[in-house]
Amino acid sequence: MSNFKYVLKNENLQKTVIKVGETKIGEDFLLIAGPCSVEDINQVEEIAQSVKKSGANVLRGGAYKPRTSPYSFRGLGLQGLEYLRYAGQKVGLPIITEVCDTRDVETVAYYSDILQIGTRNMQNFSLLVEVGKTNRPVLLKRGIYSTIDEFLNSAEYIMNEGNQNVILCERGIRTVETEYTRNTLDLSTVALLKQITHLPVIVDPSHATGRADLIEPMCLSSVMAGCDGLEIEVHNSPDKALSDSEQQITPEEFSKMSTKIFKTVEFKKNL
Ligand code: PEP
Ligand code: MN
């Protein structure tokens, strides 16, 4: 194990609680929902309204999209940030969006309540340093090939700059399986991180599986593994989504699923 200064539980700190809007992350269950990408104002408003009704407490949506191919939809940029913030304010939800470039940190921090660092940037150390200098909570996603030690060291980079509000997110890692599922959800890491770190730990079942039909079982299993929250991609018309069409669920599916998620959270508490 590396020589960590900040991430591990210690006598003085067993649990970090991060207040965002009305939610005390780490104490209240965090349910982040919204589209993979912000596509237009009506899309994000419609989704925001329905996920809020279903109990989501943070709205997500990508404006700067890291894509494998440069020819795929790469997001609306600043316009996307404006749409997301407008929709969030309209329904009364704080927002989260990804920042990919050190040059955009100030702007994204101005618009967004939480900064997301994506899997591809988990070891972009200059980006980690920049978000570590802001006063916004940071959701750090595990790198697609990263060990637990590397993941925790990335959190250390952010915390070492003074920002202690880091949320860890397991979003699947690349294993032997590439055909049936997009990635492999590593739930043992969730349980382990809950043992050793005081930071909130959440799961993104959407990118972990790449399949809409696997989101529900992975959500419920993640809750049982001890996660503090979930980040789920929801789209009003998944077939027509400009990114990650296969893994997004409809607002109706999300509504049914969130009832089961909250029931499971209660069940787990009473075990
Ligand atoms: C996302 O959440 O929009 C995303 C791109 O996720 P990841 O970085 O985990 O692939
Ligand atoms: Mn996506």
PDB file of C-alpha atoms and ligand atoms in Angstrom:
ATOM      1  CA  MET A   1       0.000   0.000   0.000  1.00  0.00           C
ATOM      2  CA  SER A   2       1.226   3.507  -0.805  1.00  0.00           C
ATOM      3  CA  ASN A   3       2.020   6.090   1.771  1.00  0.00           C
ATOM      4  CA  PHE A   4      -1.334   7.885   1.991  1.00  0.00           C
ATOM      5  CA  LYS A   5      -1.813  11.102   3.946  1.00  0.00           C
ATOM      6  CA  TYR A   6      -5.472  11.860   3.426  1.00  0.00           C
ATOM      7  CA  VAL A   7      -7.694   9.095   2.065  1.00  0.00           C
ATOM      8  CA  LEU A   8      -7.591   6.494   4.808  1.00  0.00           C
ATOM      9  CA  LYS A   9      -9.826   6.317   7.870  1.00  0.00           C
ATOM     10  CA  ASN A  10      -8.080   7.503  11.011  1.00  0.00           C
ATOM     11  CA  GLU A  11      -8.847   8.191  14.664  1.00  0.00           C
ATOM     12  CA  ASN A  12     -10.139  11.650  13.868  1.00  0.00           C
ATOM     13  CA  LEU A  13     -11.969  10.876  10.667  1.00  0.00           C
ATOM     14  CA  GLN A  14     -14.148   7.834  10.015  1.00  0.00           C
ATOM     15  CA  LYS A  15     -16.507   9.338   7.490  1.00  0.00           C
ATOM     16  CA  THR A  16     -16.493  12.403   5.253  1.00  0.00           C
ATOM     17  CA  VAL A  17     -19.899  13.983   4.723  1.00  0.00           C
ATOM     18  CA  ILE A  18     -20.257  16.419   1.826  1.00  0.00           C
ATOM     19  CA  LYS A  19     -23.212  18.768   1.681  1.00  0.00           C
ATOM     20  CA  VAL A  20     -24.521  19.425  -1.831  1.00  0.00           C
ATOM     21  CA  GLY A  21     -27.898  21.150  -2.020  1.00  0.00           C
ATOM     22  CA  GLU A  22     -30.061  19.443   0.580  1.00  0.00           C
ATOM     23  CA  THR A  23     -28.096  16.202   0.432  1.00  0.00           C
ATOM     24  CA  LYS A  24     -25.454  15.172   2.924  1.00  0.00           C
ATOM     25  CA  ILE A  25     -23.389  12.860   0.720  1.00  0.00           C
ATOM     26  CA  GLY A  26     -21.972  10.003   2.786  1.00  0.00           C
ATOM     27  CA  GLU A  27     -24.999  10.077   5.075  1.00  0.00           C
ATOM     28  CA  ASP A  28     -28.012  10.435   2.769  1.00  0.00           C
ATOM     29  CA  PHE A  29     -28.134   8.125  -0.240  1.00  0.00           C
ATOM     30  CA  LEU A  30     -26.832   9.942  -3.324  1.00  0.00           C
ATOM     31  CA  LEU A  31     -28.857   9.279  -6.460  1.00  0.00           C
ATOM     32  CA  ILE A  32     -27.405  10.993  -9.515  1.00  0.00           C
ATOM     33  CA  ALA A  33     -29.428  10.656 -12.711  1.00  0.00           C
ATOM     34  CA  GLY A  34     -29.585  12.267 -16.125  1.00  0.00           C
ATOM     35  CA  PRO A  35     -28.517  11.821 -19.715  1.00  0.00           C
ATOM     36  CA  CYS A  36     -25.089  10.743 -20.858  1.00  0.00           C
ATOM     37  CA  SER A  37     -24.887  13.946 -22.917  1.00  0.00           C
ATOM     38  CA  VAL A  38     -26.836  17.176 -22.754  1.00  0.00           C
ATOM     39  CA  GLU A  39     -28.358  17.297 -26.251  1.00  0.00           C
ATOM     40  CA  ASP A  40     -30.863  20.150 -26.183  1.00  0.00           C
ATOM     41  CA  ILE A  41     -32.780  22.201 -23.660  1.00  0.00           C
ATOM     42  CA  ASN A  42     -36.065  20.278 -23.939  1.00  0.00           C
ATOM     43  CA  GLN A  43     -34.341  16.928 -23.511  1.00  0.00           C
ATOM     44  CA  VAL A  44     -32.517  17.905 -20.355  1.00  0.00           C
ATOM     45  CA  GLU A  45     -35.513  19.739 -18.853  1.00  0.00           C
ATOM     46  CA  GLU A  46     -37.842  16.805 -19.434  1.00  0.00           C
ATOM     47  CA  ILE A  47     -35.391  14.317 -17.932  1.00  0.00           C
ATOM     48  CA  ALA A  48     -34.640  16.643 -14.997  1.00  0.00           C
ATOM     49  CA  GLN A  49     -38.320  16.900 -14.124  1.00  0.00           C
ATOM     50  CA  SER A  50     -38.920  13.174 -14.168  1.00  0.00           C
ATOM     51  CA  VAL A  51     -35.789  12.093 -12.297  1.00  0.00           C
ATOM     52  CA  LYS A  52     -36.466  14.688  -9.608  1.00  0.00           C
ATOM     53  CA  LYS A  53     -39.955  13.192  -9.138  1.00  0.00           C
ATOM     54  CA  SER A  54     -38.401   9.741  -8.779  1.00  0.00           C
ATOM     55  CA  GLY A  55     -36.137  10.866  -5.941  1.00  0.00           C
ATOM     56  CA  ALA A  56     -32.862  11.746  -7.673  1.00  0.00           C
ATOM     57  CA  ASN A  57     -30.963  14.369  -5.679  1.00  0.00           C
ATOM     58  CA  VAL A  58     -28.369  15.407  -8.311  1.00  0.00           C
ATOM     59  CA  LEU A  59     -28.813  15.920 -12.067  1.00  0.00           C
ATOM     60  CA  ARG A  60     -26.066  14.731 -14.416  1.00  0.00           C
ATOM     61  CA  GLY A  61     -25.312  15.497 -18.059  1.00  0.00           C
ATOM     62  CA  GLY A  62     -22.149  15.637 -20.146  1.00  0.00           C
ATOM     63  CA  ALA A  63     -21.260  18.876 -21.933  1.00  0.00           C
ATOM     64  CA  TYR A  64     -17.614  18.077 -22.657  1.00  0.00           C
ATOM     65  CA  LYS A  65     -17.631  14.450 -23.774  1.00  0.00           C
ATOM     66  CA  PRO A  66     -14.462  12.387 -23.922  1.00  0.00           C
ATOM     67  CA  ARG A  67     -15.088  10.065 -26.887  1.00  0.00           C
ATOM     68  CA  THR A  68     -12.986   7.223 -28.233  1.00  0.00           C
ATOM     69  CA  SER A  69     -13.515   8.438 -31.791  1.00  0.00           C
ATOM     70  CA  PRO A  70     -13.021  12.104 -32.676  1.00  0.00           C
ATOM     71  CA  TYR A  71     -15.952  11.731 -35.091  1.00  0.00           C
ATOM     72  CA  SER A  72     -18.492  10.865 -32.370  1.00  0.00           C
ATOM     73  CA  PHE A  73     -20.684  13.528 -30.705  1.00  0.00           C
ATOM     74  CA  ARG A  74     -18.370  15.426 -28.360  1.00  0.00           C
ATOM     75  CA  GLY A  75     -20.923  17.465 -26.453  1.00  0.00           C
ATOM     76  CA  LEU A  76     -22.348  20.977 -26.603  1.00  0.00           C
ATOM     77  CA  GLY A  77     -19.612  22.544 -24.474  1.00  0.00           C
ATOM     78  CA  LEU A  78     -20.548  25.844 -22.819  1.00  0.00           C
ATOM     79  CA  GLN A  79     -24.067  25.707 -24.251  1.00  0.00           C
ATOM     80  CA  GLY A  80     -24.487  22.308 -22.602  1.00  0.00           C
ATOM     81  CA  LEU A  81     -23.387  23.721 -19.238  1.00  0.00           C
ATOM     82  CA  GLU A  82     -25.969  26.480 -19.575  1.00  0.00           C
ATOM     83  CA  TYR A  83     -28.780  24.064 -20.436  1.00  0.00           C
ATOM     84  CA  LEU A  84     -27.847  21.737 -17.580  1.00  0.00           C
ATOM     85  CA  ARG A  85     -27.699  24.533 -15.032  1.00  0.00           C
ATOM     86  CA  TYR A  86     -30.988  25.984 -16.263  1.00  0.00           C
ATOM     87  CA  ALA A  87     -32.741  22.596 -15.998  1.00  0.00           C
ATOM     88  CA  GLY A  88     -31.239  21.936 -12.572  1.00  0.00           C
ATOM     89  CA  GLN A  89     -32.354  25.308 -11.241  1.00  0.00           C
ATOM     90  CA  LYS A  90     -35.806  24.906 -12.733  1.00  0.00           C
ATOM     91  CA  VAL A  91     -36.495  21.645 -10.924  1.00  0.00           C
ATOM     92  CA  GLY A  92     -34.357  22.394  -7.860  1.00  0.00           C
ATOM     93  CA  LEU A  93     -31.517  19.919  -8.365  1.00  0.00           C
ATOM     94  CA  PRO A  94     -27.774  20.534  -8.033  1.00  0.00           C
ATOM     95  CA  ILE A  95     -25.811  19.420 -11.086  1.00  0.00           C
ATOM     96  CA  ILE A  96     -22.725  17.385 -11.923  1.00  0.00           C
ATOM     97  CA  THR A  97     -20.784  17.406 -15.172  1.00  0.00           C
ATOM     98  CA  GLU A  98     -17.414  16.207 -16.390  1.00  0.00           C
ATOM     99  CA  VAL A  99     -14.387  18.432 -16.817  1.00  0.00           C
ATOM    100  CA  CYS A 100     -11.716  17.045 -19.156  1.00  0.00           C
ATOM    101  CA  ASP A 101      -9.278  19.904 -19.587  1.00  0.00           C
ATOM    102  CA  THR A 102      -7.381  22.097 -17.125  1.00  0.00           C
ATOM    103  CA  ARG A 103      -8.375  25.111 -19.245  1.00  0.00           C
ATOM    104  CA  ASP A 104     -12.072  24.460 -18.527  1.00  0.00           C
ATOM    105  CA  VAL A 105     -11.871  23.918 -14.769  1.00  0.00           C
ATOM    106  CA  GLU A 106     -12.772  27.484 -13.811  1.00  0.00           C
ATOM    107  CA  THR A 107     -15.769  27.616 -16.148  1.00  0.00           C
ATOM    108  CA  VAL A 108     -17.100  24.194 -15.210  1.00  0.00           C
ATOM    109  CA  ALA A 109     -16.660  25.005 -11.507  1.00  0.00           C
ATOM    110  CA  TYR A 110     -18.635  28.200 -12.041  1.00  0.00           C
ATOM    111  CA  TYR A 111     -21.601  26.328 -13.543  1.00  0.00           C
ATOM    112  CA  SER A 112     -21.563  22.982 -11.788  1.00  0.00           C
ATOM    113  CA  ASP A 113     -22.095  21.992  -8.150  1.00  0.00           C
ATOM    114  CA  ILE A 114     -19.884  18.883  -8.450  1.00  0.00           C
ATOM    115  CA  LEU A 115     -16.969  18.322 -10.840  1.00  0.00           C
ATOM    116  CA  GLN A 116     -16.664  14.901 -12.428  1.00  0.00           C
ATOM    117  CA  ILE A 117     -13.299  13.439 -13.405  1.00  0.00           C
ATOM    118  CA  GLY A 118     -13.884  10.687 -15.943  1.00  0.00           C
ATOM    119  CA  THR A 119     -12.231   7.297 -16.147  1.00  0.00           C
ATOM    120  CA  ARG A 120      -9.911   8.447 -18.944  1.00  0.00           C
ATOM    121  CA  ASN A 121      -8.572  11.279 -16.810  1.00  0.00           C
ATOM    122  CA  MET A 122      -8.100   9.521 -13.487  1.00  0.00           C
ATOM    123  CA  GLN A 123      -4.351   9.885 -13.877  1.00  0.00           C
ATOM    124  CA  ASN A 124      -4.345  13.258 -15.600  1.00  0.00           C
ATOM    125  CA  PHE A 125      -2.360  14.691 -12.729  1.00  0.00           C
ATOM    126  CA  SER A 126      -2.431  18.314 -13.835  1.00  0.00           C
ATOM    127  CA  LEU A 127      -6.241  18.117 -14.046  1.00  0.00           C
ATOM    128  CA  LEU A 128      -6.386  16.549 -10.567  1.00  0.00           C
ATOM    129  CA  VAL A 129      -4.253  19.380  -9.201  1.00  0.00           C
ATOM    130  CA  GLU A 130      -6.503  22.019 -10.796  1.00  0.00           C
ATOM    131  CA  VAL A 131      -9.764  20.562  -9.447  1.00  0.00           C
ATOM    132  CA  GLY A 132      -8.000  20.198  -6.097  1.00  0.00           C
ATOM    133  CA  LYS A 133      -7.614  23.979  -6.008  1.00  0.00           C
ATOM    134  CA  THR A 134     -11.353  24.624  -6.424  1.00  0.00           C
ATOM    135  CA  ASN A 135     -13.960  24.625  -3.687  1.00  0.00           C
ATOM    136  CA  ARG A 136     -16.255  22.221  -5.566  1.00  0.00           C
ATOM    137  CA  PRO A 137     -16.699  18.578  -4.519  1.00  0.00           C
ATOM    138  CA  VAL A 138     -15.053  16.214  -6.995  1.00  0.00           C
ATOM    139  CA  LEU A 139     -16.475  12.889  -8.164  1.00  0.00           C
ATOM    140  CA  LEU A 140     -13.444  10.826  -9.152  1.00  0.00           C
ATOM    141  CA  LYS A 141     -14.104   7.865 -11.425  1.00  0.00           C
ATOM    142  CA  ARG A 142     -11.826   4.839 -11.320  1.00  0.00           C
ATOM    143  CA  GLY A 143      -9.603   4.471 -14.363  1.00  0.00           C
ATOM    144  CA  ILE A 144     -10.551   1.662 -16.688  1.00  0.00           C
ATOM    145  CA  TYR A 145      -7.281  -0.200 -15.957  1.00  0.00           C
ATOM    146  CA  SER A 146      -6.489   1.218 -12.539  1.00  0.00           C
ATOM    147  CA  THR A 147      -5.632  -0.628  -9.380  1.00  0.00           C
ATOM    148  CA  ILE A 148      -7.145   0.387  -6.069  1.00  0.00           C
ATOM    149  CA  ASP A 149      -3.800   1.855  -5.045  1.00  0.00           C
ATOM    150  CA  GLU A 150      -3.656   4.039  -8.165  1.00  0.00           C
ATOM    151  CA  PHE A 151      -7.278   5.100  -7.630  1.00  0.00           C
ATOM    152  CA  LEU A 152      -6.565   6.198  -4.059  1.00  0.00           C
ATOM    153  CA  ASN A 153      -3.391   8.005  -5.112  1.00  0.00           C
ATOM    154  CA  SER A 154      -5.451  10.057  -7.566  1.00  0.00           C
ATOM    155  CA  ALA A 155      -7.759  11.060  -4.719  1.00  0.00           C
ATOM    156  CA  GLU A 156      -4.630  12.034  -2.739  1.00  0.00           C
ATOM    157  CA  TYR A 157      -3.589  14.372  -5.567  1.00  0.00           C
ATOM    158  CA  ILE A 158      -6.868  16.285  -5.231  1.00  0.00           C
ATOM    159  CA  MET A 159      -6.839  16.323  -1.436  1.00  0.00           C
ATOM    160  CA  ASN A 160      -3.198  17.359  -1.294  1.00  0.00           C
ATOM    161  CA  GLU A 161      -4.225  20.647  -2.966  1.00  0.00           C
ATOM    162  CA  GLY A 162      -6.633  21.392  -0.118  1.00  0.00           C
ATOM    163  CA  ASN A 163      -9.899  20.006  -1.505  1.00  0.00           C
ATOM    164  CA  GLN A 164     -11.078  17.310   0.920  1.00  0.00           C
ATOM    165  CA  ASN A 165     -14.462  16.783  -0.735  1.00  0.00           C
ATOM    166  CA  VAL A 166     -13.782  13.790  -2.944  1.00  0.00           C
ATOM    167  CA  ILE A 167     -16.332  11.118  -3.867  1.00  0.00           C
ATOM    168  CA  LEU A 168     -14.956   7.844  -5.254  1.00  0.00           C
ATOM    169  CA  CYS A 169     -16.852   6.161  -8.108  1.00  0.00           C
ATOM    170  CA  GLU A 170     -16.444   2.556  -9.271  1.00  0.00           C
ATOM    171  CA  ARG A 171     -17.577   2.452 -12.918  1.00  0.00           C
ATOM    172  CA  GLY A 172     -16.293  -0.904 -14.107  1.00  0.00           C
ATOM    173  CA  ILE A 173     -12.863  -1.986 -15.213  1.00  0.00           C
ATOM    174  CA  ARG A 174     -11.646  -3.705 -18.357  1.00  0.00           C
ATOM    175  CA  THR A 175     -11.219  -7.470 -17.948  1.00  0.00           C
ATOM    176  CA  VAL A 176     -11.258 -10.485 -20.267  1.00  0.00           C
ATOM    177  CA  GLU A 177     -14.903  -9.776 -21.112  1.00  0.00           C
ATOM    178  CA  THR A 178     -15.474  -7.307 -23.902  1.00  0.00           C
ATOM    179  CA  GLU A 179     -18.330  -8.823 -25.901  1.00  0.00           C
ATOM    180  CA  TYR A 180     -21.339  -9.278 -23.627  1.00  0.00           C
ATOM    181  CA  THR A 181     -20.678  -6.444 -21.215  1.00  0.00           C
ATOM    182  CA  ARG A 182     -18.828  -3.177 -21.750  1.00  0.00           C
ATOM    183  CA  ASN A 183     -16.800  -3.419 -18.539  1.00  0.00           C
ATOM    184  CA  THR A 184     -16.790  -5.515 -15.371  1.00  0.00           C
ATOM    185  CA  LEU A 185     -18.324  -4.002 -12.253  1.00  0.00           C
ATOM    186  CA  ASP A 186     -15.860  -4.573  -9.432  1.00  0.00           C
ATOM    187  CA  LEU A 187     -18.089  -4.689  -6.370  1.00  0.00           C
ATOM    188  CA  SER A 188     -15.403  -6.095  -4.102  1.00  0.00           C
ATOM    189  CA  THR A 189     -13.606  -2.772  -4.508  1.00  0.00           C
ATOM    190  CA  VAL A 190     -16.708  -0.942  -3.276  1.00  0.00           C
ATOM    191  CA  ALA A 191     -16.845  -3.037  -0.097  1.00  0.00           C
ATOM    192  CA  LEU A 192     -13.104  -2.710   0.386  1.00  0.00           C
ATOM    193  CA  LEU A 193     -13.028   1.059  -0.114  1.00  0.00           C
ATOM    194  CA  LYS A 194     -15.817   1.398   2.441  1.00  0.00           C
ATOM    195  CA  GLN A 195     -13.579  -0.411   4.932  1.00  0.00           C
ATOM    196  CA  ILE A 196     -10.420   1.599   4.434  1.00  0.00           C
ATOM    197  CA  THR A 197     -11.385   5.104   3.316  1.00  0.00           C
ATOM    198  CA  HIS A 198     -13.556   7.754   4.959  1.00  0.00           C
ATOM    199  CA  LEU A 199     -14.644   9.117   1.566  1.00  0.00           C
ATOM    200  CA  PRO A 200     -18.097   8.467   0.088  1.00  0.00           C
ATOM    201  CA  VAL A 201     -18.061   5.616  -2.455  1.00  0.00           C
ATOM    202  CA  ILE A 202     -20.596   5.378  -5.260  1.00  0.00           C
ATOM    203  CA  VAL A 203     -21.226   3.126  -8.272  1.00  0.00           C
ATOM    204  CA  ASP A 204     -21.997   3.909 -11.914  1.00  0.00           C
ATOM    205  CA  PRO A 205     -23.763   0.783 -13.227  1.00  0.00           C
ATOM    206  CA  SER A 206     -24.357   2.360 -16.661  1.00  0.00           C
ATOM    207  CA  HIS A 207     -20.749   2.524 -17.859  1.00  0.00           C
ATOM    208  CA  ALA A 208     -19.876  -0.580 -15.826  1.00  0.00           C
ATOM    209  CA  THR A 209     -22.204  -2.785 -17.872  1.00  0.00           C
ATOM    210  CA  GLY A 210     -23.050  -0.849 -21.026  1.00  0.00           C
ATOM    211  CA  ARG A 211     -26.473  -2.533 -20.981  1.00  0.00           C
ATOM    212  CA  ALA A 212     -29.821  -1.087 -19.925  1.00  0.00           C
ATOM    213  CA  ASP A 213     -31.076  -4.547 -18.869  1.00  0.00           C
ATOM    214  CA  LEU A 214     -28.298  -4.948 -16.302  1.00  0.00           C
ATOM    215  CA  ILE A 215     -28.677  -1.607 -14.538  1.00  0.00           C
ATOM    216  CA  GLU A 216     -31.281  -2.696 -11.992  1.00  0.00           C
ATOM    217  CA  PRO A 217     -29.550  -5.840 -10.685  1.00  0.00           C
ATOM    218  CA  MET A 218     -26.239  -3.966 -10.477  1.00  0.00           C
ATOM    219  CA  CYS A 219     -27.872  -1.061  -8.596  1.00  0.00           C
ATOM    220  CA  LEU A 220     -29.391  -3.338  -5.993  1.00  0.00           C
ATOM    221  CA  SER A 221     -26.182  -5.352  -5.621  1.00  0.00           C
ATOM    222  CA  SER A 222     -24.156  -2.168  -5.249  1.00  0.00           C
ATOM    223  CA  VAL A 223     -26.386  -1.022  -2.411  1.00  0.00           C
ATOM    224  CA  MET A 224     -25.862  -4.379  -0.697  1.00  0.00           C
ATOM    225  CA  ALA A 225     -22.087  -4.015  -1.194  1.00  0.00           C
ATOM    226  CA  GLY A 226     -22.330  -0.823   0.850  1.00  0.00           C
ATOM    227  CA  CYS A 227     -22.169   2.023  -1.672  1.00  0.00           C
ATOM    228  CA  ASP A 228     -23.200   5.543  -0.635  1.00  0.00           C
ATOM    229  CA  GLY A 229     -24.877   6.306  -3.935  1.00  0.00           C
ATOM    230  CA  LEU A 230     -25.381   5.594  -7.623  1.00  0.00           C
ATOM    231  CA  GLU A 231     -24.924   7.488 -10.862  1.00  0.00           C
ATOM    232  CA  ILE A 232     -27.359   6.307 -13.536  1.00  0.00           C
ATOM    233  CA  GLU A 233     -27.786   7.425 -17.146  1.00  0.00           C
ATOM    234  CA  VAL A 234     -31.400   8.244 -17.988  1.00  0.00           C
ATOM    235  CA  HIS A 235     -32.621   9.391 -21.414  1.00  0.00           C
ATOM    236  CA  ASN A 236     -36.126  10.251 -22.604  1.00  0.00           C
ATOM    237  CA  SER A 237     -35.503   8.424 -25.861  1.00  0.00           C
ATOM    238  CA  PRO A 238     -32.523   6.053 -25.425  1.00  0.00           C
ATOM    239  CA  ASP A 239     -32.692   4.765 -29.032  1.00  0.00           C
ATOM    240  CA  LYS A 240     -32.050   8.259 -30.319  1.00  0.00           C
ATOM    241  CA  ALA A 241     -29.379   9.218 -27.778  1.00  0.00           C
ATOM    242  CA  LEU A 242     -26.288  10.837 -29.302  1.00  0.00           C
ATOM    243  CA  SER A 243     -24.042   8.819 -26.977  1.00  0.00           C
ATOM    244  CA  ASP A 244     -24.292   5.588 -24.964  1.00  0.00           C
ATOM    245  CA  SER A 245     -27.656   4.650 -26.426  1.00  0.00           C
ATOM    246  CA  GLU A 246     -27.456   0.973 -25.328  1.00  0.00           C
ATOM    247  CA  GLN A 247     -27.062   1.640 -21.631  1.00  0.00           C
ATOM    248  CA  GLN A 248     -29.493   4.477 -20.964  1.00  0.00           C
ATOM    249  CA  ILE A 249     -32.823   3.747 -19.319  1.00  0.00           C
ATOM    250  CA  THR A 250     -36.080   5.661 -19.713  1.00  0.00           C
ATOM    251  CA  PRO A 251     -37.505   7.943 -17.022  1.00  0.00           C
ATOM    252  CA  GLU A 252     -40.292   5.362 -16.485  1.00  0.00           C
ATOM    253  CA  GLU A 253     -37.762   2.581 -15.936  1.00  0.00           C
ATOM    254  CA  PHE A 254     -35.813   4.854 -13.617  1.00  0.00           C
ATOM    255  CA  SER A 255     -38.920   5.603 -11.607  1.00  0.00           C
ATOM    256  CA  LYS A 256     -39.632   1.906 -10.977  1.00  0.00           C
ATOM    257  CA  MET A 257     -35.980   1.230 -10.267  1.00  0.00           C
ATOM    258  CA  SER A 258     -35.576   4.077  -7.788  1.00  0.00           C
ATOM    259  CA  THR A 259     -38.407   2.669  -5.650  1.00  0.00           C
ATOM    260  CA  LYS A 260     -36.533  -0.641  -5.465  1.00  0.00           C
ATOM    261  CA  ILE A 261     -33.235   1.145  -4.786  1.00  0.00           C
ATOM    262  CA  PHE A 262     -34.687   3.090  -1.833  1.00  0.00           C
ATOM    263  CA  LYS A 263     -36.304  -0.082  -0.484  1.00  0.00           C
ATOM    264  CA  THR A 264     -32.949  -1.861  -0.675  1.00  0.00           C
ATOM    265  CA  VAL A 265     -31.205   1.053   1.056  1.00  0.00           C
ATOM    266  CA  GLU A 266     -33.690   0.743   3.940  1.00  0.00           C
ATOM    267  CA  PHE A 267     -33.342  -3.044   4.001  1.00  0.00           C
ATOM    268  CA  LYS A 268     -29.551  -2.752   4.202  1.00  0.00           C
ATOM    269  CA  LYS A 269     -29.748  -0.216   7.039  1.00  0.00           C
ATOM    270  CA  ASN A 270     -31.872  -2.590   9.091  1.00  0.00           C
ATOM    271  CA  LEU A 271     -29.730  -5.691   8.620  1.00  0.00           C
TER     272      LEU A 271
HETATM  273  C1  PEP B   1     -19.727   9.763 -18.002  1.00  0.00           C
HETATM  274  O1  PEP B   1     -20.137   9.524 -16.859  1.00  0.00           O
HETATM  275  O2  PEP B   1     -20.273  10.590 -18.739  1.00  0.00           O
HETATM  276  C2  PEP B   1     -18.540   9.057 -18.516  1.00  0.00           C
HETATM  277  C3  PEP B   1     -17.971   9.381 -19.673  1.00  0.00           C
HETATM  278  O3  PEP B   1     -18.127   8.085 -17.709  1.00  0.00           O
HETATM  279  P1  PEP B   1     -16.695   7.338 -17.634  1.00  0.00           P
HETATM  280  O4  PEP B   1     -15.673   8.420 -17.490  1.00  0.00           O
HETATM  281  O5  PEP B   1     -16.844   6.494 -16.408  1.00  0.00           O
HETATM  282  O6  PEP B   1     -16.567   6.544 -18.895  1.00  0.00           O
HETATM  283 MN    MN B   2     -22.136   7.877 -20.980  1.00  0.00          MN
END
